[in-house]
PDB file of C-alpha atoms in Angstrom:
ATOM      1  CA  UNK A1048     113.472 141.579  81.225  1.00  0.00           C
ATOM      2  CA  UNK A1049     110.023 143.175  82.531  1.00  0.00           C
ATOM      3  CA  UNK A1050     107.221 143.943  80.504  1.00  0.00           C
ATOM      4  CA  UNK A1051     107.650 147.089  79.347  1.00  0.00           C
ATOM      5  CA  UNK A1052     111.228 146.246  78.102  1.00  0.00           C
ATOM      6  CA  UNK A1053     109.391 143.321  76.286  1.00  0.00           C
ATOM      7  CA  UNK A1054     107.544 145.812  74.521  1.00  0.00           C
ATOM      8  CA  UNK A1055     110.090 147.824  73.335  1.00  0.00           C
ATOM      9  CA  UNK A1056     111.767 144.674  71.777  1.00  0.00           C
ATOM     10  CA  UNK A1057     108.946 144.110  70.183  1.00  0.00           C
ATOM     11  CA  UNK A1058     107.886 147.291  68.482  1.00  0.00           C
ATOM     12  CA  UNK A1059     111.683 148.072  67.929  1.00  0.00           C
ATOM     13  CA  UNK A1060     111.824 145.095  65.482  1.00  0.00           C
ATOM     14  CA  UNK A1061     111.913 146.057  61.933  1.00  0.00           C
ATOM     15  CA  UNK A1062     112.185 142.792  59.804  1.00  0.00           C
ATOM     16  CA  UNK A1063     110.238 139.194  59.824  1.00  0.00           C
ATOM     17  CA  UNK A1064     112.562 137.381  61.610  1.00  0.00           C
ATOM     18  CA  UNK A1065     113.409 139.761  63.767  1.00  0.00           C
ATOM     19  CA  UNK A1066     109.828 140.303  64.960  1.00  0.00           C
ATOM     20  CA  UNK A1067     109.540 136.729  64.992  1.00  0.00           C
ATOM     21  CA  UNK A1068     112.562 136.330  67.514  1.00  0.00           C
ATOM     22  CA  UNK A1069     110.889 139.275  69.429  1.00  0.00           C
ATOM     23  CA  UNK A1070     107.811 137.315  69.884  1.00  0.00           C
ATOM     24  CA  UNK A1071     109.606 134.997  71.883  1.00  0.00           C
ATOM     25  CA  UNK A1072     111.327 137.428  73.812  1.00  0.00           C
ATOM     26  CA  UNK A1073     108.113 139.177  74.658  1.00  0.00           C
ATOM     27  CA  UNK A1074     106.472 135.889  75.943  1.00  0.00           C
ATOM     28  CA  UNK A1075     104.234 135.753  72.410  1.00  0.00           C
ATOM     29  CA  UNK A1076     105.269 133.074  71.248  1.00  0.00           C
ATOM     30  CA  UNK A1077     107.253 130.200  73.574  1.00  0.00           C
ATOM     31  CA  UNK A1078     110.188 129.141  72.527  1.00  0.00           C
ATOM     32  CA  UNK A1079     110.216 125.785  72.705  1.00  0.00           C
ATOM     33  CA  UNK A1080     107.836 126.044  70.074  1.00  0.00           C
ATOM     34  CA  UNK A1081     110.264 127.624  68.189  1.00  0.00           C
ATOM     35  CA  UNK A1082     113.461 125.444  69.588  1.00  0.00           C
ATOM     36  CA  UNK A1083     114.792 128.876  69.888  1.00  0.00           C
ATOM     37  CA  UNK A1084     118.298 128.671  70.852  1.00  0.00           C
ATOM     38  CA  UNK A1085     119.824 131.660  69.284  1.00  0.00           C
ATOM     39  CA  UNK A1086     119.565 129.480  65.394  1.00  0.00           C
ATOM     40  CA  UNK A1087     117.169 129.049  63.678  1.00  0.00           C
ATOM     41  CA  UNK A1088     114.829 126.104  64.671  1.00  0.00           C
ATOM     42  CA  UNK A1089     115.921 122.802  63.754  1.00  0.00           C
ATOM     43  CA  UNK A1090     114.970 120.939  60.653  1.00  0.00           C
ATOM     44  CA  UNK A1091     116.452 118.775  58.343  1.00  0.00           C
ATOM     45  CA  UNK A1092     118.788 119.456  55.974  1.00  0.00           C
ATOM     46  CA  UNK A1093     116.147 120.748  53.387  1.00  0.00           C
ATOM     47  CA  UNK A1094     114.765 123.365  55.476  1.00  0.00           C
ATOM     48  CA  UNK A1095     114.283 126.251  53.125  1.00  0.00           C
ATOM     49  CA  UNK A1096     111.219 123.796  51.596  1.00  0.00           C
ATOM     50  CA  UNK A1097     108.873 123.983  54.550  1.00  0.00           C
ATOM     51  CA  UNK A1098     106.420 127.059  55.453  1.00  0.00           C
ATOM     52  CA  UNK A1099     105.640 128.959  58.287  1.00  0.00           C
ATOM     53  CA  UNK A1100     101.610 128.970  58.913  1.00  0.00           C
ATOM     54  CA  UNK A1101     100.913 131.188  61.604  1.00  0.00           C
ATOM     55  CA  UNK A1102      97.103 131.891  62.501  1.00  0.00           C
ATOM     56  CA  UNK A1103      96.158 134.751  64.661  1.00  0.00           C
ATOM     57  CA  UNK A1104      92.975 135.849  66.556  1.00  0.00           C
ATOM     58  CA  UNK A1105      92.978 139.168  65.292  1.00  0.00           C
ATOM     59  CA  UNK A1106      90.322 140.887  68.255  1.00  0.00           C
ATOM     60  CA  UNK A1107      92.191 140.626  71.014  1.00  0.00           C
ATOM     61  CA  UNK A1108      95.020 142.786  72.598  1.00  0.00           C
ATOM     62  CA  UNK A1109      96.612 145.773  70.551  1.00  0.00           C
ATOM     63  CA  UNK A1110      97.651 143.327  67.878  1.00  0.00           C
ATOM     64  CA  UNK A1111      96.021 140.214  68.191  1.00  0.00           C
ATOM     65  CA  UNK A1112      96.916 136.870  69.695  1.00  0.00           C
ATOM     66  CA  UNK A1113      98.619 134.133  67.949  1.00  0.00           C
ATOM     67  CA  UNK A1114      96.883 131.005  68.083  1.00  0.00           C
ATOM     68  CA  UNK A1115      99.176 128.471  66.435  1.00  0.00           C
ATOM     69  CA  UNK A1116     102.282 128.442  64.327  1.00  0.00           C
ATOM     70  CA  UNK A1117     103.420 125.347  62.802  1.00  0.00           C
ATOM     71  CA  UNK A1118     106.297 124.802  60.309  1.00  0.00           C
ATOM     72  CA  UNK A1119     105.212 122.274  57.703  1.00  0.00           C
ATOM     73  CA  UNK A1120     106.426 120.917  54.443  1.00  0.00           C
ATOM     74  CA  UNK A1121     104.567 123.082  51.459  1.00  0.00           C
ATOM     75  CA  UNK A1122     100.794 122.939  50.976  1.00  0.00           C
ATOM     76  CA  UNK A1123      97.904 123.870  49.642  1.00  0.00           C
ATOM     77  CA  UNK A1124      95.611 122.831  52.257  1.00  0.00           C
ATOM     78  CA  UNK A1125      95.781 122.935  55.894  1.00  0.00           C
ATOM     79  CA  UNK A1126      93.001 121.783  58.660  1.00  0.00           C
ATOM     80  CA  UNK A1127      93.049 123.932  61.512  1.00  0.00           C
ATOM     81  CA  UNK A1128      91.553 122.487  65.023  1.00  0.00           C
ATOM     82  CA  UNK A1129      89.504 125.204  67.372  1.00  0.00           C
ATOM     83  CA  UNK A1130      89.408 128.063  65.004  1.00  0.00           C
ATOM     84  CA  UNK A1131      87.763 131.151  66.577  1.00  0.00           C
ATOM     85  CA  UNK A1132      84.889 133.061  65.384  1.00  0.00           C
ATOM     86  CA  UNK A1133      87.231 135.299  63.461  1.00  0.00           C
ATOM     87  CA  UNK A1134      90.815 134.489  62.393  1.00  0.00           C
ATOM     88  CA  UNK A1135      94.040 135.877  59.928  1.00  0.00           C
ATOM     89  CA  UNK A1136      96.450 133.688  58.478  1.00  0.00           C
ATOM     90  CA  UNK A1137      99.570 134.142  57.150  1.00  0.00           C
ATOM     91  CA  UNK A1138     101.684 131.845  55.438  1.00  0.00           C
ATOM     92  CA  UNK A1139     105.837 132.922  55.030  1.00  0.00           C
ATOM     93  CA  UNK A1140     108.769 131.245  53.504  1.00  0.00           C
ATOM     94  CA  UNK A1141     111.665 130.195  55.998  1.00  0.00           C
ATOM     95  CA  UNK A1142     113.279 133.554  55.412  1.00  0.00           C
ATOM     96  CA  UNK A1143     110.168 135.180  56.546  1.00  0.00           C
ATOM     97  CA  UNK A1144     108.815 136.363  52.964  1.00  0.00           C
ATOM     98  CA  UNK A1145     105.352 136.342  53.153  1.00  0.00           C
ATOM     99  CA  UNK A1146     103.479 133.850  50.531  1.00  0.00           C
ATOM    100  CA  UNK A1147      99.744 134.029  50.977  1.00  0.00           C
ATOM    101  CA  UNK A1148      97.624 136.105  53.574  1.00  0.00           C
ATOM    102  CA  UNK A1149      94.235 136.137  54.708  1.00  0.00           C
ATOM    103  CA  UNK A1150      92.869 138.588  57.068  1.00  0.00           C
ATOM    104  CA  UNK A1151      89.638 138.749  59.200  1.00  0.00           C
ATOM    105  CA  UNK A1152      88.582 135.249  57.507  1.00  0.00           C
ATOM    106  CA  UNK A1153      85.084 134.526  59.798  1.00  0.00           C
ATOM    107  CA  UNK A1154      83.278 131.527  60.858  1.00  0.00           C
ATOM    108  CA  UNK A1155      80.812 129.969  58.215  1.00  0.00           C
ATOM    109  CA  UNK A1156      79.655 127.513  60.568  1.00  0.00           C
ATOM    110  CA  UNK A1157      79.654 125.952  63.624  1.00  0.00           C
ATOM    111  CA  UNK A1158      82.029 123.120  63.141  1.00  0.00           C
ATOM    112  CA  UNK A1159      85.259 122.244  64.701  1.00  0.00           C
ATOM    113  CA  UNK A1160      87.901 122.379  62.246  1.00  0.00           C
ATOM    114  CA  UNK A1161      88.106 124.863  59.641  1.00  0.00           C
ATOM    115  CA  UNK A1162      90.157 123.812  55.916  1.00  0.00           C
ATOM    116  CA  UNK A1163      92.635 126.831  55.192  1.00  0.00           C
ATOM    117  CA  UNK A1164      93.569 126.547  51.221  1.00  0.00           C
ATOM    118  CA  UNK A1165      96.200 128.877  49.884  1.00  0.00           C
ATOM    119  CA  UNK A1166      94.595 130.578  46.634  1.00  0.00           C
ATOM    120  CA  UNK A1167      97.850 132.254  44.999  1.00  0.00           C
ATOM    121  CA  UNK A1168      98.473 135.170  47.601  1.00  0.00           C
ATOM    122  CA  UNK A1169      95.760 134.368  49.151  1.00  0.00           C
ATOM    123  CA  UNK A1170      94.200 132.287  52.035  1.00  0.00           C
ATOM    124  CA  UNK A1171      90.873 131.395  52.796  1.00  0.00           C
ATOM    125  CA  UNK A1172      88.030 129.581  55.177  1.00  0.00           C
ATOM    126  CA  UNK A1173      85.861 127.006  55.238  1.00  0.00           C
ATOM    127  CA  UNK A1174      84.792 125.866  58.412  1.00  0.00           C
ATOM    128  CA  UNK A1175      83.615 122.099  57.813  1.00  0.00           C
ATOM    129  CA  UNK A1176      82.817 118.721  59.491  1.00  0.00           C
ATOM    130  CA  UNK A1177      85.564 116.830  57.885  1.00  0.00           C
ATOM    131  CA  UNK A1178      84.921 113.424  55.628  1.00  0.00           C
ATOM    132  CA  UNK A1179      87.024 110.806  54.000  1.00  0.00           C
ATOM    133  CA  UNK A1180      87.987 113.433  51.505  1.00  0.00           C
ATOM    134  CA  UNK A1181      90.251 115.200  54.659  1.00  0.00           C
ATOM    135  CA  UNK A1182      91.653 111.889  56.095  1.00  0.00           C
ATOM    136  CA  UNK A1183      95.599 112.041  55.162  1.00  0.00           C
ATOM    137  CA  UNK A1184      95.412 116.527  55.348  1.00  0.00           C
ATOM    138  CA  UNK A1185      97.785 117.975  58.100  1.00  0.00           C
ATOM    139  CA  UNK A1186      96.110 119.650  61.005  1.00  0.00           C
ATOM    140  CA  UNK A1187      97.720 122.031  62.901  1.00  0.00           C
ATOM    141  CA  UNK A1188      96.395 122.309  66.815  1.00  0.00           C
ATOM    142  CA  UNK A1189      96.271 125.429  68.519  1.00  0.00           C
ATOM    143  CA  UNK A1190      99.724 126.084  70.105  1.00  0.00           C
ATOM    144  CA  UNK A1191     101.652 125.073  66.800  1.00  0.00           C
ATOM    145  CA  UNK A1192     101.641 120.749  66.571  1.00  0.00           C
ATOM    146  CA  UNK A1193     100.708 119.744  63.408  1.00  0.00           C
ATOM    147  CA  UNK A1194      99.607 116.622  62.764  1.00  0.00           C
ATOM    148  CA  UNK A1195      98.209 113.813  60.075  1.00  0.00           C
ATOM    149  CA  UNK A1196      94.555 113.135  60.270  1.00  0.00           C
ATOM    150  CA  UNK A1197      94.007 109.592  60.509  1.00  0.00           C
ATOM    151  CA  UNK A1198      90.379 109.282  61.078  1.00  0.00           C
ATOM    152  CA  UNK A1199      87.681 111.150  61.599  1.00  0.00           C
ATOM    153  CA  UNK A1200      83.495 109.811  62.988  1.00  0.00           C
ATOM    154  CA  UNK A1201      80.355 112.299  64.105  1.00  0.00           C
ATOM    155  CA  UNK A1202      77.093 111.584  65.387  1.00  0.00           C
ATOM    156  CA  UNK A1203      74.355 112.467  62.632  1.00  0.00           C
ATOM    157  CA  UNK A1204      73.154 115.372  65.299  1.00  0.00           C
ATOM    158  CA  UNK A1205      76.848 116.828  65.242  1.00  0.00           C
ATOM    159  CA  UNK A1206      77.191 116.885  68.849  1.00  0.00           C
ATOM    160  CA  UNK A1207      79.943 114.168  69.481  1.00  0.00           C
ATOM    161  CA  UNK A1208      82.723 113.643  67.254  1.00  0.00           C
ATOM    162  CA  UNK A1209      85.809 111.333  67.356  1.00  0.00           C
ATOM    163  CA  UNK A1210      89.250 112.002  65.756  1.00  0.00           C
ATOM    164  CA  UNK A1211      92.778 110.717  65.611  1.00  0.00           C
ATOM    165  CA  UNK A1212      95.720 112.457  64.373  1.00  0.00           C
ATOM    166  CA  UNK A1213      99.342 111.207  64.464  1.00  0.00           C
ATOM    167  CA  UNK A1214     102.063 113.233  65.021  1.00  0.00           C
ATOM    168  CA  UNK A1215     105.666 113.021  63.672  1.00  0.00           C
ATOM    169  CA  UNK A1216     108.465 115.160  64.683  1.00  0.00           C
ATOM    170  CA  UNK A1217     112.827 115.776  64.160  1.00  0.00           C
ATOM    171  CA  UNK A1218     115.211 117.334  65.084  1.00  0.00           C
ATOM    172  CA  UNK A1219     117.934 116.458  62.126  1.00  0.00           C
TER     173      UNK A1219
END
């Protein structure tokens, strides 16, 4: 498929999960982050209960670029690792039915991880140096992991910082 035939894919598609599947067609989104095989990707056997959280980088190329899009168990809160200056979030049942959006959300400080909360329909930013109070949150990493933040140190003068996350994954 060349790139212009990617394109067509990809503006042809008309619902959620069909745009979704055109991403990876198109090269937008890879598909082993996906475990695209033609089904849906695999999870266990109580799949309809987790959520899509797909953030974007909404100034760059005709539509944006997507940053990281992890499927998670339901939340509230979500840490997100490496956030850029200006971001959009959207958060989507696994049927694609959108739950909570947040567009254009910008940088309130120079930190580097920003807490997305889902407020009813809608998501919002708060870019923070994290503190016991985070330990245990998921973070999802640019490119889609998502992870369980185990601990978290910085210097007083916010220039060094030390983390650990631990990752967990199946394929039941």
């Amino acid at each position: 498929m060349n790139r212009s035939d990617r394109h067509i894919v990809y503006q042809d598609a008309q619902t959620v999960k069909t745009r979704r599947r055109a991403r990876v067609f198109a090269g937008i989104v890879p598909a082993a982050a996906l475990f695209y095989d033609g089904k849906e990707p695999a999870m266990s056997e109580n799949r309809e209960l987790h959520q899509y959280w797909e953030v974007w980088y909404p100034q760059a190329a005709a539509t944006g670029l997507l940053l990281a899009r992890g499927l998670i168990a339901p939340t509230k809160t979500l840490l997100f690792h490496a956030p850029a200056e200006v971001i959009t979030v959207e958060v989507s049942d696994h049927q694609g039915q959108r739950l909570a959006y947040g567009t254009d959300l910008k940088q309130t400080d120079a930190t580097p991880i920003c807490r997305l909360r889902q407020e009813g329909e809608r998501i919002t930013r708060q870019d923070i140096w994290p503190t016991e109070a985070e330990l245990g949150l998921l973070v999802l990493l640019p490119g889609g992991e998502v992870g369980t933040l185990k601990s978290w140190w910085h210097a007083a003068d916010k220039k060094e910082w030390r983390w650990q996350v631990e990752f967990y994954n199946t394929i039941r």
